[in-house]
Amino acid sequence: MSTLLENIDPEVIAGVAQQELGTLLEPGEKNKELLHTLYVFLKNNQKLEKTMNDLSLSIGGMKYRIVKMKRCLKRTLKTQPQPPIFC
């Protein structure tokens, strides 16, 4: 992945990140926590139980974070979005 991103203008990457992650990129401890949760969730192929274990969360805590992430992203986490197009 890093080899792919090496050849793309950093401003384009930042723009796509802002577009896709929206308010999760805003400063604040809660957003940092949600962004980390999203990272682990996606790294674990959206496996709820694996993510809960990796983050030491209860099912209630994980569900709460998923709801918050959905609101910030304005999309469901179950469907795979189209990959961003870098120009």
mmCIF file of N, CA and C in Angstrom:
data_model
loop_
_atom_site.group_PDB
_atom_site.id
_atom_site.type_symbol
_atom_site.label_atom_id
_atom_site.label_comp_id
_atom_site.label_asym_id
_atom_site.label_seq_id
_atom_site.Cartn_x
_atom_site.Cartn_y
_atom_site.Cartn_z
ATOM 1 N N MET A 1 0.820 -1.190 0.000
ATOM 2 C CA MET A 1 0.000 0.000 0.000
ATOM 3 C C MET A 1 0.859 1.247 0.000
ATOM 4 N N SER A 2 1.944 1.230 0.772
ATOM 5 C CA SER A 2 2.778 2.425 0.827
ATOM 6 C C SER A 2 3.422 2.720 -0.515
ATOM 7 N N THR A 3 3.775 1.692 -1.283
ATOM 8 C CA THR A 3 4.350 1.904 -2.612
ATOM 9 C C THR A 3 3.349 2.592 -3.511
ATOM 10 N N LEU A 4 2.102 2.197 -3.419
ATOM 11 C CA LEU A 4 1.043 2.817 -4.215
ATOM 12 C C LEU A 4 0.893 4.288 -3.846
ATOM 13 N N LEU A 5 0.895 4.583 -2.567
ATOM 14 C CA LEU A 5 0.679 5.948 -2.106
ATOM 15 C C LEU A 5 1.883 6.862 -2.333
ATOM 16 N N GLU A 6 3.069 6.282 -2.504
ATOM 17 C CA GLU A 6 4.261 7.095 -2.736
ATOM 18 C C GLU A 6 4.131 7.963 -3.978
ATOM 19 N N ASN A 7 3.418 7.477 -4.979
ATOM 20 C CA ASN A 7 3.323 8.163 -6.261
ATOM 21 C C ASN A 7 2.113 9.081 -6.369
ATOM 22 N N ILE A 8 1.429 9.305 -5.269
ATOM 23 C CA ILE A 8 0.235 10.150 -5.284
ATOM 24 C C ILE A 8 0.515 11.419 -4.481
ATOM 25 N N ASP A 9 0.079 12.522 -5.015
ATOM 26 C CA ASP A 9 0.257 13.821 -4.368
ATOM 27 C C ASP A 9 -0.351 13.779 -2.960
ATOM 28 N N PRO A 10 0.416 14.151 -1.928
ATOM 29 C CA PRO A 10 -0.103 14.133 -0.555
ATOM 30 C C PRO A 10 -1.377 14.961 -0.366
ATOM 31 N N GLU A 11 -1.519 16.032 -1.136
ATOM 32 C CA GLU A 11 -2.732 16.841 -1.028
ATOM 33 C C GLU A 11 -3.958 16.070 -1.514
ATOM 34 N N VAL A 12 -3.756 15.226 -2.518
ATOM 35 C CA VAL A 12 -4.858 14.394 -3.021
ATOM 36 C C VAL A 12 -5.242 13.368 -1.951
ATOM 37 N N ILE A 13 -4.251 12.754 -1.328
ATOM 38 C CA ILE A 13 -4.512 11.770 -0.268
ATOM 39 C C ILE A 13 -5.253 12.430 0.890
ATOM 40 N N ALA A 14 -4.804 13.622 1.273
ATOM 41 C CA ALA A 14 -5.462 14.348 2.373
ATOM 42 C C ALA A 14 -6.896 14.685 2.004
ATOM 43 N N GLY A 15 -7.133 15.066 0.774
ATOM 44 C CA GLY A 15 -8.488 15.396 0.323
ATOM 45 C C GLY A 15 -9.408 14.193 0.359
ATOM 46 N N VAL A 16 -8.909 13.050 -0.095
ATOM 47 C CA VAL A 16 -9.713 11.823 -0.072
ATOM 48 C C VAL A 16 -9.985 11.403 1.369
ATOM 49 N N ALA A 17 -8.968 11.511 2.219
ATOM 50 C CA ALA A 17 -9.156 11.162 3.635
ATOM 51 C C ALA A 17 -10.226 12.052 4.262
ATOM 52 N N GLN A 18 -10.163 13.351 3.984
ATOM 53 C CA GLN A 18 -11.160 14.278 4.528
ATOM 54 C C GLN A 18 -12.550 13.936 4.014
ATOM 55 N N GLN A 19 -12.644 13.622 2.743
ATOM 56 C CA GLN A 19 -13.934 13.278 2.132
ATOM 57 C C GLN A 19 -14.510 11.992 2.727
ATOM 58 N N GLU A 20 -13.666 11.004 2.908
ATOM 59 C CA GLU A 20 -14.134 9.695 3.381
ATOM 60 C C GLU A 20 -14.319 9.643 4.897
ATOM 61 N N LEU A 21 -13.447 10.305 5.649
ATOM 62 C CA LEU A 21 -13.471 10.197 7.113
ATOM 63 C C LEU A 21 -14.148 11.367 7.808
ATOM 64 N N GLY A 22 -14.336 12.458 7.091
ATOM 65 C CA GLY A 22 -15.090 13.601 7.609
ATOM 66 C C GLY A 22 -14.724 14.010 9.011
ATOM 67 N N THR A 23 -15.725 14.036 9.884
ATOM 68 C CA THR A 23 -15.543 14.559 11.240
ATOM 69 C C THR A 23 -14.637 13.690 12.117
ATOM 70 N N LEU A 24 -14.353 12.458 11.694
ATOM 71 C CA LEU A 24 -13.432 11.634 12.481
ATOM 72 C C LEU A 24 -12.025 12.215 12.487
ATOM 73 N N LEU A 25 -11.719 13.081 11.524
ATOM 74 C CA LEU A 25 -10.391 13.688 11.464
ATOM 75 C C LEU A 25 -10.287 14.972 12.285
ATOM 76 N N GLU A 26 -11.395 15.426 12.832
ATOM 77 C CA GLU A 26 -11.360 16.638 13.651
ATOM 78 C C GLU A 26 -10.637 16.345 14.960
ATOM 79 N N PRO A 27 -9.931 17.350 15.506
ATOM 80 C CA PRO A 27 -9.194 17.134 16.754
ATOM 81 C C PRO A 27 -10.121 16.711 17.899
ATOM 82 N N GLY A 28 -9.582 15.932 18.783
ATOM 83 C CA GLY A 28 -10.322 15.521 19.976
ATOM 84 C C GLY A 28 -10.043 14.072 20.308
ATOM 85 N N GLU A 29 -10.034 13.795 21.583
ATOM 86 C CA GLU A 29 -9.728 12.450 22.061
ATOM 87 C C GLU A 29 -10.770 11.431 21.602
ATOM 88 N N LYS A 30 -12.052 11.821 21.608
ATOM 89 C CA LYS A 30 -13.119 10.899 21.187
ATOM 90 C C LYS A 30 -12.955 10.509 19.726
ATOM 91 N N ASN A 31 -12.660 11.498 18.862
ATOM 92 C CA ASN A 31 -12.480 11.199 17.448
ATOM 93 C C ASN A 31 -11.259 10.314 17.223
ATOM 94 N N LYS A 32 -10.200 10.580 17.982
ATOM 95 C CA LYS A 32 -8.984 9.761 17.887
ATOM 96 C C LYS A 32 -9.314 8.310 18.250
ATOM 97 N N GLU A 33 -10.100 8.139 19.299
ATOM 98 C CA GLU A 33 -10.518 6.815 19.755
ATOM 99 C C GLU A 33 -11.381 6.116 18.697
ATOM 100 N N LEU A 34 -12.326 6.854 18.114
ATOM 101 C CA LEU A 34 -13.196 6.282 17.081
ATOM 102 C C LEU A 34 -12.410 5.934 15.825
ATOM 103 N N LEU A 35 -11.471 6.762 15.446
ATOM 104 C CA LEU A 35 -10.649 6.508 14.269
ATOM 105 C C LEU A 35 -9.805 5.253 14.481
ATOM 106 N N HIS A 36 -9.260 5.099 15.678
ATOM 107 C CA HIS A 36 -8.485 3.889 15.992
ATOM 108 C C HIS A 36 -9.397 2.653 15.960
ATOM 109 N N THR A 37 -10.589 2.781 16.505
ATOM 110 C CA THR A 37 -11.545 1.673 16.483
ATOM 111 C C THR A 37 -11.878 1.290 15.040
ATOM 112 N N LEU A 38 -12.121 2.281 14.197
ATOM 113 C CA LEU A 38 -12.415 2.020 12.784
ATOM 114 C C LEU A 38 -11.241 1.312 12.119
ATOM 115 N N TYR A 39 -10.033 1.767 12.397
ATOM 116 C CA TYR A 39 -8.836 1.142 11.834
ATOM 117 C C TYR A 39 -8.769 -0.342 12.223
ATOM 118 N N VAL A 40 -8.929 -0.637 13.499
ATOM 119 C CA VAL A 40 -8.841 -2.019 13.982
ATOM 120 C C VAL A 40 -9.985 -2.853 13.394
ATOM 121 N N PHE A 41 -11.183 -2.292 13.346
ATOM 122 C CA PHE A 41 -12.350 -2.983 12.795
ATOM 123 C C PHE A 41 -12.110 -3.352 11.337
ATOM 124 N N LEU A 42 -11.592 -2.426 10.545
ATOM 125 C CA LEU A 42 -11.333 -2.709 9.130
ATOM 126 C C LEU A 42 -10.150 -3.659 8.967
ATOM 127 N N LYS A 43 -9.132 -3.499 9.803
ATOM 128 C CA LYS A 43 -7.969 -4.400 9.770
ATOM 129 C C LYS A 43 -8.392 -5.840 10.070
ATOM 130 N N ASN A 44 -9.408 -5.976 10.917
ATOM 131 C CA ASN A 44 -9.928 -7.302 11.291
ATOM 132 C C ASN A 44 -11.039 -7.777 10.355
ATOM 133 N N ASN A 45 -11.099 -7.188 9.159
ATOM 134 C CA ASN A 45 -12.115 -7.577 8.165
ATOM 135 C C ASN A 45 -13.534 -7.470 8.701
ATOM 136 N N GLN A 46 -13.768 -6.436 9.505
ATOM 137 C CA GLN A 46 -15.071 -6.124 10.075
ATOM 138 C C GLN A 46 -15.605 -7.229 10.986
ATOM 139 N N LYS A 47 -14.691 -7.949 11.593
ATOM 140 C CA LYS A 47 -15.063 -8.997 12.555
ATOM 141 C C LYS A 47 -15.253 -8.352 13.921
ATOM 142 N N LEU A 48 -16.502 -8.315 14.352
ATOM 143 C CA LEU A 48 -16.868 -7.640 15.587
ATOM 144 C C LEU A 48 -16.166 -8.242 16.801
ATOM 145 N N GLU A 49 -16.212 -9.567 16.932
ATOM 146 C CA GLU A 49 -15.648 -10.226 18.112
ATOM 147 C C GLU A 49 -14.128 -10.035 18.178
ATOM 148 N N LYS A 50 -13.444 -10.155 17.059
ATOM 149 C CA LYS A 50 -11.987 -9.964 17.033
ATOM 150 C C LYS A 50 -11.637 -8.529 17.425
ATOM 151 N N THR A 51 -12.395 -7.564 16.900
ATOM 152 C CA THR A 51 -12.155 -6.158 17.220
ATOM 153 C C THR A 51 -12.399 -5.891 18.699
ATOM 154 N N MET A 52 -13.486 -6.444 19.233
ATOM 155 C CA MET A 52 -13.781 -6.283 20.661
ATOM 156 C C MET A 52 -12.624 -6.802 21.505
ATOM 157 N N ASN A 53 -12.109 -7.980 21.149
ATOM 158 C CA ASN A 53 -11.008 -8.569 21.910
ATOM 159 C C ASN A 53 -9.739 -7.734 21.791
ATOM 160 N N ASP A 54 -9.427 -7.297 20.581
ATOM 161 C CA ASP A 54 -8.213 -6.499 20.378
ATOM 162 C C ASP A 54 -8.259 -5.190 21.148
ATOM 163 N N LEU A 55 -9.442 -4.596 21.273
ATOM 164 C CA LEU A 55 -9.591 -3.308 21.950
ATOM 165 C C LEU A 55 -10.053 -3.442 23.407
ATOM 166 N N SER A 56 -10.253 -4.674 23.861
ATOM 167 C CA SER A 56 -10.745 -4.948 25.217
ATOM 168 C C SER A 56 -12.053 -4.216 25.493
ATOM 169 N N LEU A 57 -12.998 -4.346 24.546
ATOM 170 C CA LEU A 57 -14.304 -3.706 24.679
ATOM 171 C C LEU A 57 -15.391 -4.742 24.921
ATOM 172 N N SER A 58 -16.455 -4.327 25.587
ATOM 173 C CA SER A 58 -17.646 -5.162 25.715
ATOM 174 C C SER A 58 -18.452 -5.037 24.430
ATOM 175 N N ILE A 59 -19.424 -5.902 24.241
ATOM 176 C CA ILE A 59 -20.283 -5.805 23.057
ATOM 177 C C ILE A 59 -21.016 -4.463 23.048
ATOM 178 N N GLY A 60 -21.455 -4.009 24.207
ATOM 179 C CA GLY A 60 -22.146 -2.721 24.297
ATOM 180 C C GLY A 60 -21.238 -1.563 23.900
ATOM 181 N N GLY A 61 -19.991 -1.604 24.363
ATOM 182 C CA GLY A 61 -19.024 -0.560 24.028
ATOM 183 C C GLY A 61 -18.703 -0.549 22.544
ATOM 184 N N MET A 62 -18.593 -1.746 21.958
ATOM 185 C CA MET A 62 -18.294 -1.833 20.534
ATOM 186 C C MET A 62 -19.466 -1.331 19.700
ATOM 187 N N LYS A 63 -20.666 -1.732 20.077
ATOM 188 C CA LYS A 63 -21.853 -1.276 19.344
ATOM 189 C C LYS A 63 -22.008 0.236 19.437
ATOM 190 N N TYR A 64 -21.726 0.795 20.598
ATOM 191 C CA TYR A 64 -21.798 2.243 20.776
ATOM 192 C C TYR A 64 -20.827 2.938 19.817
ATOM 193 N N ARG A 65 -19.614 2.435 19.748
ATOM 194 C CA ARG A 65 -18.624 3.046 18.859
ATOM 195 C C ARG A 65 -19.016 2.903 17.392
ATOM 196 N N ILE A 66 -19.595 1.773 17.029
ATOM 197 C CA ILE A 66 -20.023 1.587 15.638
ATOM 198 C C ILE A 66 -21.107 2.596 15.279
ATOM 199 N N VAL A 67 -22.055 2.808 16.172
ATOM 200 C CA VAL A 67 -23.107 3.797 15.927
ATOM 201 C C VAL A 67 -22.490 5.187 15.766
ATOM 202 N N LYS A 68 -21.549 5.539 16.641
ATOM 203 C CA LYS A 68 -20.889 6.849 16.547
ATOM 204 C C LYS A 68 -20.108 6.982 15.240
ATOM 205 N N MET A 69 -19.422 5.929 14.845
ATOM 206 C CA MET A 69 -18.652 5.973 13.598
ATOM 207 C C MET A 69 -19.582 6.130 12.395
ATOM 208 N N LYS A 70 -20.687 5.404 12.399
ATOM 209 C CA LYS A 70 -21.657 5.519 11.304
ATOM 210 C C LYS A 70 -22.159 6.951 11.177
ATOM 211 N N ARG A 71 -22.436 7.580 12.306
ATOM 212 C CA ARG A 71 -22.924 8.970 12.280
ATOM 213 C C ARG A 71 -21.858 9.909 11.726
ATOM 214 N N CYS A 72 -20.625 9.724 12.141
ATOM 215 C CA CYS A 72 -19.544 10.586 11.660
ATOM 216 C C CYS A 72 -19.282 10.376 10.172
ATOM 217 N N LEU A 73 -19.329 9.115 9.747
ATOM 218 C CA LEU A 73 -19.029 8.786 8.356
ATOM 219 C C LEU A 73 -20.228 8.965 7.431
ATOM 220 N N LYS A 74 -21.413 9.013 8.036
ATOM 221 C CA LYS A 74 -22.668 9.122 7.282
ATOM 222 C C LYS A 74 -22.821 7.966 6.297
ATOM 223 N N ARG A 75 -22.488 6.774 6.799
ATOM 224 C CA ARG A 75 -22.652 5.555 6.001
ATOM 225 C C ARG A 75 -22.608 4.337 6.916
ATOM 226 N N THR A 76 -23.082 3.234 6.385
ATOM 227 C CA THR A 76 -23.013 1.989 7.136
ATOM 228 C C THR A 76 -21.605 1.413 7.017
ATOM 229 N N LEU A 77 -21.203 0.626 7.958
ATOM 230 C CA LEU A 77 -19.888 0.011 7.906
ATOM 231 C C LEU A 77 -19.930 -1.380 7.287
ATOM 232 N N LYS A 78 -21.115 -1.853 6.958
ATOM 233 C CA LYS A 78 -21.248 -3.211 6.429
ATOM 234 C C LYS A 78 -20.983 -3.299 4.935
ATOM 235 N N THR A 79 -21.294 -2.259 4.215
ATOM 236 C CA THR A 79 -21.081 -2.294 2.770
ATOM 237 C C THR A 79 -19.717 -1.743 2.433
ATOM 238 N N GLN A 80 -19.143 -2.266 1.412
ATOM 239 C CA GLN A 80 -17.847 -1.797 0.968
ATOM 240 C C GLN A 80 -18.032 -0.621 0.033
ATOM 241 N N PRO A 81 -17.544 0.550 0.415
ATOM 242 C CA PRO A 81 -17.661 1.695 -0.488
ATOM 243 C C PRO A 81 -16.767 1.520 -1.700
ATOM 244 N N GLN A 82 -17.090 2.251 -2.753
ATOM 245 C CA GLN A 82 -16.234 2.244 -3.924
ATOM 246 C C GLN A 82 -14.876 2.805 -3.526
ATOM 247 N N PRO A 83 -13.805 2.205 -4.035
ATOM 248 C CA PRO A 83 -12.500 2.775 -3.691
ATOM 249 C C PRO A 83 -12.366 4.174 -4.262
ATOM 250 N N PRO A 84 -11.690 5.053 -3.526
ATOM 251 C CA PRO A 84 -11.528 6.421 -4.034
ATOM 252 C C PRO A 84 -10.706 6.438 -5.310
ATOM 253 N N ILE A 85 -10.994 7.369 -6.155
ATOM 254 C CA ILE A 85 -10.261 7.514 -7.396
ATOM 255 C C ILE A 85 -9.262 8.642 -7.219
ATOM 256 N N PHE A 86 -7.995 8.320 -7.393
ATOM 257 C CA PHE A 86 -6.940 9.323 -7.277
ATOM 258 C C PHE A 86 -6.636 9.862 -8.670
ATOM 259 N N CYS A 87 -6.646 11.163 -8.777
ATOM 260 C CA CYS A 87 -6.348 11.799 -10.066
ATOM 261 C C CYS A 87 -5.018 12.501 -10.018
#
